[in-house]
Short mmCIF file of N, CA and C in Angstrom, two decimals:
data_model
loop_
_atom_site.label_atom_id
_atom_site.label_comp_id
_atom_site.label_asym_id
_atom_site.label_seq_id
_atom_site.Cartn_x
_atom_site.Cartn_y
_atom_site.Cartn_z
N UNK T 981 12.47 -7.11 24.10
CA UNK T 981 11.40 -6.72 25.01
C UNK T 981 10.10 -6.54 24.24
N UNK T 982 8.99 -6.19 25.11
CA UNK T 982 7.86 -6.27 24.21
C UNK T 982 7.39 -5.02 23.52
N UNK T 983 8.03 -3.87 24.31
CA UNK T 983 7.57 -2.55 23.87
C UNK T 983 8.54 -2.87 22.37
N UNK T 984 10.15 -3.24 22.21
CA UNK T 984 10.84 -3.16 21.42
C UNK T 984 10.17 -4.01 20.28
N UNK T 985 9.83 -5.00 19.89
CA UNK T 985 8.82 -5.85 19.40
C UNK T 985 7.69 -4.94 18.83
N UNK T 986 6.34 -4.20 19.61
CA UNK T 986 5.97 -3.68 19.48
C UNK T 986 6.62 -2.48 18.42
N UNK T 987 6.88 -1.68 18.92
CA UNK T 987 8.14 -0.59 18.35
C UNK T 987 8.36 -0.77 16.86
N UNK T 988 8.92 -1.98 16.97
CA UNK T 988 9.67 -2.47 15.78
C UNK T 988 8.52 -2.78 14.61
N UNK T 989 7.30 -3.81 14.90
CA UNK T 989 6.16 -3.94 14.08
C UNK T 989 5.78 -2.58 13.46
N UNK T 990 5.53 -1.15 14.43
CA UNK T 990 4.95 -0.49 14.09
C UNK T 990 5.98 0.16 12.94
N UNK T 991 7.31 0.37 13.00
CA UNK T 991 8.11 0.90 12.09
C UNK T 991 8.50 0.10 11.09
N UNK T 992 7.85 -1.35 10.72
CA UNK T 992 8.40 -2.11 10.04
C UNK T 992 7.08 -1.75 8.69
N UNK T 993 5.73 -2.00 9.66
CA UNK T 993 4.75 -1.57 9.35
C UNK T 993 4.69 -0.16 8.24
N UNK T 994 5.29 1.04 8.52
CA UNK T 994 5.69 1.91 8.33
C UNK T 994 6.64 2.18 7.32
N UNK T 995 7.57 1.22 6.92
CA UNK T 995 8.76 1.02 6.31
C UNK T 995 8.95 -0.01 5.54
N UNK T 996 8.46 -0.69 5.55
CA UNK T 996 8.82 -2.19 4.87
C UNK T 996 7.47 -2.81 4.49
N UNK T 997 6.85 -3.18 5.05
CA UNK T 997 5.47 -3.89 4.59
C UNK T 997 4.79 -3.81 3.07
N UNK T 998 4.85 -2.15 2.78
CA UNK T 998 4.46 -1.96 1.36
C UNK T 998 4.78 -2.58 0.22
N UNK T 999 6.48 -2.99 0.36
CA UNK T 999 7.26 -4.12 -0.14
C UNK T 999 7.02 -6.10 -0.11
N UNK T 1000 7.83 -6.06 1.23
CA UNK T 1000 8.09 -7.03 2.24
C UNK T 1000 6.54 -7.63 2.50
N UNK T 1001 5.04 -7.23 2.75
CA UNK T 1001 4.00 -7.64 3.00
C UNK T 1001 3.94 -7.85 4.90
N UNK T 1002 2.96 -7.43 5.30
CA UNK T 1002 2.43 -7.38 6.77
C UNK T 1002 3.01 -8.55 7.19
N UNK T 1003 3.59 -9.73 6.81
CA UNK T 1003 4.28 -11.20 7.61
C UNK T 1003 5.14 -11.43 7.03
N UNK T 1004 5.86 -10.54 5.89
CA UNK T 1004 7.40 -10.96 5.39
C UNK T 1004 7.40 -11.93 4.45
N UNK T 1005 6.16 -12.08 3.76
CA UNK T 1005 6.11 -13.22 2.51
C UNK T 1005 6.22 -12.40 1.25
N UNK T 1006 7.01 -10.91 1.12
CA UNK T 1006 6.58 -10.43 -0.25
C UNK T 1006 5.99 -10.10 -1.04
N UNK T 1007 4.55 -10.11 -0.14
CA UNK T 1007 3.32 -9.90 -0.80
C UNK T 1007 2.82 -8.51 -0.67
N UNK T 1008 3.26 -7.12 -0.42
CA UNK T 1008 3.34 -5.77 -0.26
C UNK T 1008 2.10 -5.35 -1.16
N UNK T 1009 1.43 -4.18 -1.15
CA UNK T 1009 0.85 -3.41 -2.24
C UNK T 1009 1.64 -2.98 -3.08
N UNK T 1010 2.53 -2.96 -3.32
CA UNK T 1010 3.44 -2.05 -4.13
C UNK T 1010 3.68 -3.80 -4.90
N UNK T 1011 3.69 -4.33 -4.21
CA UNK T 1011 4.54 -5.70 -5.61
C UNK T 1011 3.06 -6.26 -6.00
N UNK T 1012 2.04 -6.41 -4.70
CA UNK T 1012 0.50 -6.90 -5.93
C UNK T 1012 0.10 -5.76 -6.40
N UNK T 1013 0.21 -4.98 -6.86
CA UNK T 1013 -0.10 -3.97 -7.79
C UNK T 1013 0.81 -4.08 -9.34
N UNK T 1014 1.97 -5.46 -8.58
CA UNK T 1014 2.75 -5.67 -10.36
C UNK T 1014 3.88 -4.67 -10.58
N UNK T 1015 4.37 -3.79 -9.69
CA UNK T 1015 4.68 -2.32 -10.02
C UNK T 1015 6.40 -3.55 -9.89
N UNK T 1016 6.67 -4.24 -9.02
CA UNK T 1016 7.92 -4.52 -8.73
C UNK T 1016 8.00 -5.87 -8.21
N UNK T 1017 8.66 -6.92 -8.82
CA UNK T 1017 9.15 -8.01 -8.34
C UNK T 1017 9.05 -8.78 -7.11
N UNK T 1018 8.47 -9.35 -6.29
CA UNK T 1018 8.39 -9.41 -5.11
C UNK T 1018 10.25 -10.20 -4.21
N UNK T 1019 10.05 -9.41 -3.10
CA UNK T 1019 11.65 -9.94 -2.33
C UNK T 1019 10.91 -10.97 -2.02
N UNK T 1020 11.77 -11.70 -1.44
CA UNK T 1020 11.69 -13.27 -0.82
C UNK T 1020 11.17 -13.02 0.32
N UNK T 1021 10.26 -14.26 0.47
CA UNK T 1021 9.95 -14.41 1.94
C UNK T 1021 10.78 -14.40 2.93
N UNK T 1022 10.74 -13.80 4.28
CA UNK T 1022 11.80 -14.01 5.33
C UNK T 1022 11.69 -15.42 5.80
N UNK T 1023 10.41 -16.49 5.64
CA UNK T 1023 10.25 -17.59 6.13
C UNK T 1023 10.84 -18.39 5.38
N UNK T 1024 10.43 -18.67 3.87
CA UNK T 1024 10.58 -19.67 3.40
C UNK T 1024 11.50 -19.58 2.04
N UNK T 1025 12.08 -17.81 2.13
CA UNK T 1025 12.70 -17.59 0.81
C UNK T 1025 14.36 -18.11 1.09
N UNK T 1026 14.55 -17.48 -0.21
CA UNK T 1026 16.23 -17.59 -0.29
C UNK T 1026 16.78 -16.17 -0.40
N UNK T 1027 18.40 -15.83 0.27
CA UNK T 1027 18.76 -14.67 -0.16
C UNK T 1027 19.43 -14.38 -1.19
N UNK T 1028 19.41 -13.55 -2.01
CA UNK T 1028 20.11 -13.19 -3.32
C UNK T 1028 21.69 -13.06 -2.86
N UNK T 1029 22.14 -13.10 -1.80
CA UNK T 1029 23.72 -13.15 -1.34
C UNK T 1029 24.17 -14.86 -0.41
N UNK T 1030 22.26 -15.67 -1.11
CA UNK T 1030 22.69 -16.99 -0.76
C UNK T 1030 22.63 -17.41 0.62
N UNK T 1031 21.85 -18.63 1.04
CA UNK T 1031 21.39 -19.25 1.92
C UNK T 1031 19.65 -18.65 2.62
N UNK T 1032 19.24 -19.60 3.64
CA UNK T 1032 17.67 -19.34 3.41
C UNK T 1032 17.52 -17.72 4.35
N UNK T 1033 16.51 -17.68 4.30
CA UNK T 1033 16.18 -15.40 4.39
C UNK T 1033 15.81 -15.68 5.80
N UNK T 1034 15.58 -17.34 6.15
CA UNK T 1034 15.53 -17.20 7.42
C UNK T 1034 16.21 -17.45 8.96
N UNK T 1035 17.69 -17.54 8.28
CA UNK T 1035 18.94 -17.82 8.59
C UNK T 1035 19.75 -16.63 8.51
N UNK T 1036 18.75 -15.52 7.89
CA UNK T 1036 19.94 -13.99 8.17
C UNK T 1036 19.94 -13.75 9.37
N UNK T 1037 21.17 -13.03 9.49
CA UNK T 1037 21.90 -12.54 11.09
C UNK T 1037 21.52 -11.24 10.76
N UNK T 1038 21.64 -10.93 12.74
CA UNK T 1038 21.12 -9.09 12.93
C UNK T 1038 21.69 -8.19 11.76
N UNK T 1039 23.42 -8.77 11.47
CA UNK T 1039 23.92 -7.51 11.16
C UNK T 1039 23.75 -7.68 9.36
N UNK T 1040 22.97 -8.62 8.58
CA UNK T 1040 22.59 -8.74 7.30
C UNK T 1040 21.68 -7.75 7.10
N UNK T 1041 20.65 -8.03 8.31
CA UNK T 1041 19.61 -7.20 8.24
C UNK T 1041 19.50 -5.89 8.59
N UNK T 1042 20.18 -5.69 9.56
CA UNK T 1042 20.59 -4.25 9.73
C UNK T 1042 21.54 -3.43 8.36
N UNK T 1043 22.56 -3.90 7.79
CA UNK T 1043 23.33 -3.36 6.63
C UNK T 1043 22.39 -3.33 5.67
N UNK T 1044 21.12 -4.30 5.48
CA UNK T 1044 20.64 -4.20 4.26
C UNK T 1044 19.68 -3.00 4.46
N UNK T 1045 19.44 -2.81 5.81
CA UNK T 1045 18.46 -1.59 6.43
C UNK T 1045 18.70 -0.07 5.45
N UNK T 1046 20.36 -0.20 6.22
CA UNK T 1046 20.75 0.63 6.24
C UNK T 1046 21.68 1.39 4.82
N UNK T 1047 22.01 0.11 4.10
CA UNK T 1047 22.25 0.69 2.71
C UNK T 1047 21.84 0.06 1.17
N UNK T 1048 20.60 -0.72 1.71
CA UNK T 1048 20.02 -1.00 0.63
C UNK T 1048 19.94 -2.82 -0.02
N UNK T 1049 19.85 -3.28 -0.51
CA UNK T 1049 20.46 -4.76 -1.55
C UNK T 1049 19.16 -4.71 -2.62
N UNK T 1050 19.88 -5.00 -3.81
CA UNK T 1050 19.06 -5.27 -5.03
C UNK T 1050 18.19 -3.55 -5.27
N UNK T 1051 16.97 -4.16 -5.41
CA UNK T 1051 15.98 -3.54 -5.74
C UNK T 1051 15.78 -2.14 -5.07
N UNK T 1052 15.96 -2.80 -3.34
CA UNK T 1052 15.75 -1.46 -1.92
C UNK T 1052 16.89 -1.13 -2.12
N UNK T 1053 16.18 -0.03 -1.80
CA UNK T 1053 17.07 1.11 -1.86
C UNK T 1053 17.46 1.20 -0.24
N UNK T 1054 18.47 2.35 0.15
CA UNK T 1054 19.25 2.43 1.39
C UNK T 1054 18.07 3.64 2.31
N UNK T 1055 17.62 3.11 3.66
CA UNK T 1055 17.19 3.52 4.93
C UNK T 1055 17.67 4.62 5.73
N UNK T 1056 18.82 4.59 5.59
CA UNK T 1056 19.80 5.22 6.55
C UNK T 1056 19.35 6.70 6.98
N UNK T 1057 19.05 7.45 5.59
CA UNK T 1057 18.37 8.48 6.15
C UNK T 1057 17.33 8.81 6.74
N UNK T 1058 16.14 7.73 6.52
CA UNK T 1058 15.05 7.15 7.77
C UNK T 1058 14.64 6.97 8.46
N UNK T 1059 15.53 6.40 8.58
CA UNK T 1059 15.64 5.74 9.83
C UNK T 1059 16.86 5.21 10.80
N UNK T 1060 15.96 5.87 11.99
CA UNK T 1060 17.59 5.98 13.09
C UNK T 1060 18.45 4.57 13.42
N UNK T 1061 19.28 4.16 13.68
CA UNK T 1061 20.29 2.86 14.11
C UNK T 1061 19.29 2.26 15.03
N UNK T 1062 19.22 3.20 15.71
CA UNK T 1062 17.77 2.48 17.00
C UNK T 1062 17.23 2.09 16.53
N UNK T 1063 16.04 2.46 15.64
CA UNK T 1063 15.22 2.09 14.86
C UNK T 1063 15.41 1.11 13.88
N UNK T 1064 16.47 1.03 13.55
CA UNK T 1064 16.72 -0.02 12.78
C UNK T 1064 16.75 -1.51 13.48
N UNK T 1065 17.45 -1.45 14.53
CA UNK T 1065 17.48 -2.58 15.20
C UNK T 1065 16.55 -3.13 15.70
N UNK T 1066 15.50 -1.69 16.50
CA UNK T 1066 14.01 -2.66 16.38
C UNK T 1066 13.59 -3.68 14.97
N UNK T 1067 13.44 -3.05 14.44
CA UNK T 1067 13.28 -3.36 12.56
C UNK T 1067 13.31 -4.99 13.19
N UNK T 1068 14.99 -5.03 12.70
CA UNK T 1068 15.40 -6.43 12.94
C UNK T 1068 14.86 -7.08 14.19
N UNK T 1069 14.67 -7.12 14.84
CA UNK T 1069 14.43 -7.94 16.13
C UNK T 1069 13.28 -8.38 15.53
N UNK T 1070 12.60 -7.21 14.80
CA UNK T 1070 10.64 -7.85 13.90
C UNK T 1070 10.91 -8.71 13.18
N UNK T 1071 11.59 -8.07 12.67
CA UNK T 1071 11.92 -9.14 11.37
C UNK T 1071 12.37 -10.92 11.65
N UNK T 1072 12.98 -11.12 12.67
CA UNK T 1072 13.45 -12.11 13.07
C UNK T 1072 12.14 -12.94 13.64
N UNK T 1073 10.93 -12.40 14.31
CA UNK T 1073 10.03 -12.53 14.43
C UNK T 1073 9.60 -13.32 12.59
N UNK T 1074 9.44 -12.45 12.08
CA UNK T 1074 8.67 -12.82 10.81
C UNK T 1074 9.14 -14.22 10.40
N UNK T 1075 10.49 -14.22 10.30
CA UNK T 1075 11.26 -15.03 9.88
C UNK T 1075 11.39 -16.82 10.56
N UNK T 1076 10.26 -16.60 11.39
CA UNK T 1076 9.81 -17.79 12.04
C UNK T 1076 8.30 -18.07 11.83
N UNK T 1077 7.63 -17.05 10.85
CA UNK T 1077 6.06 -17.22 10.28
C UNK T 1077 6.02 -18.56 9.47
N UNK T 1078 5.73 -19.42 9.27
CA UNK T 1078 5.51 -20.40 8.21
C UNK T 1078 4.32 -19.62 7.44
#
């Protein structure tokens, strides 16, 4: 839905972007500042558990939400299941940015 969409930008915004970058290319303040490695694009990257980042399923993205992979660290205390799933629904969004 659109509020969920909405929703989801604003907590992704909130949560992820600093990393991840405002369209999911990795480009965060926290990684152009050099401080940390940049993650893969959701569009055009690859996943470190293999195949493209824009071919992950809800529940990749939700587990990785929720307890972390590589570098990120785990959400869970963060952010609610609800909230998480908005997350993903954004993210899936992103993941169609060229």
């Amino acid at each position: 839905t659109v509020l969920a969409g909405t929703e989801g930008k604003r907590l992704y915004t909130n949560f992820c972007s600093h990393c991840h970058g405002a369209t999911g290319k990795g480009d965060g303040a926290i990684i152009a500042a050099g401080k940390f490695p940049p993650p893969p694009s959701y569009s055009t990257g690859t996943s470190s558990r293999g195949g493209a980042m824009k071919d992950l399923t809800d529940g990749k993205i939700y587990h990785t939400i929720t307890y972390g992979l590589n570098l990120m660290g785990p959400h869970a205390s963060q952010i609610s299941p609800e909230e998480r799933w908005k997350i993903v629904l954004y993210v899936h969004q992103l993941q169609n940015v060229q």
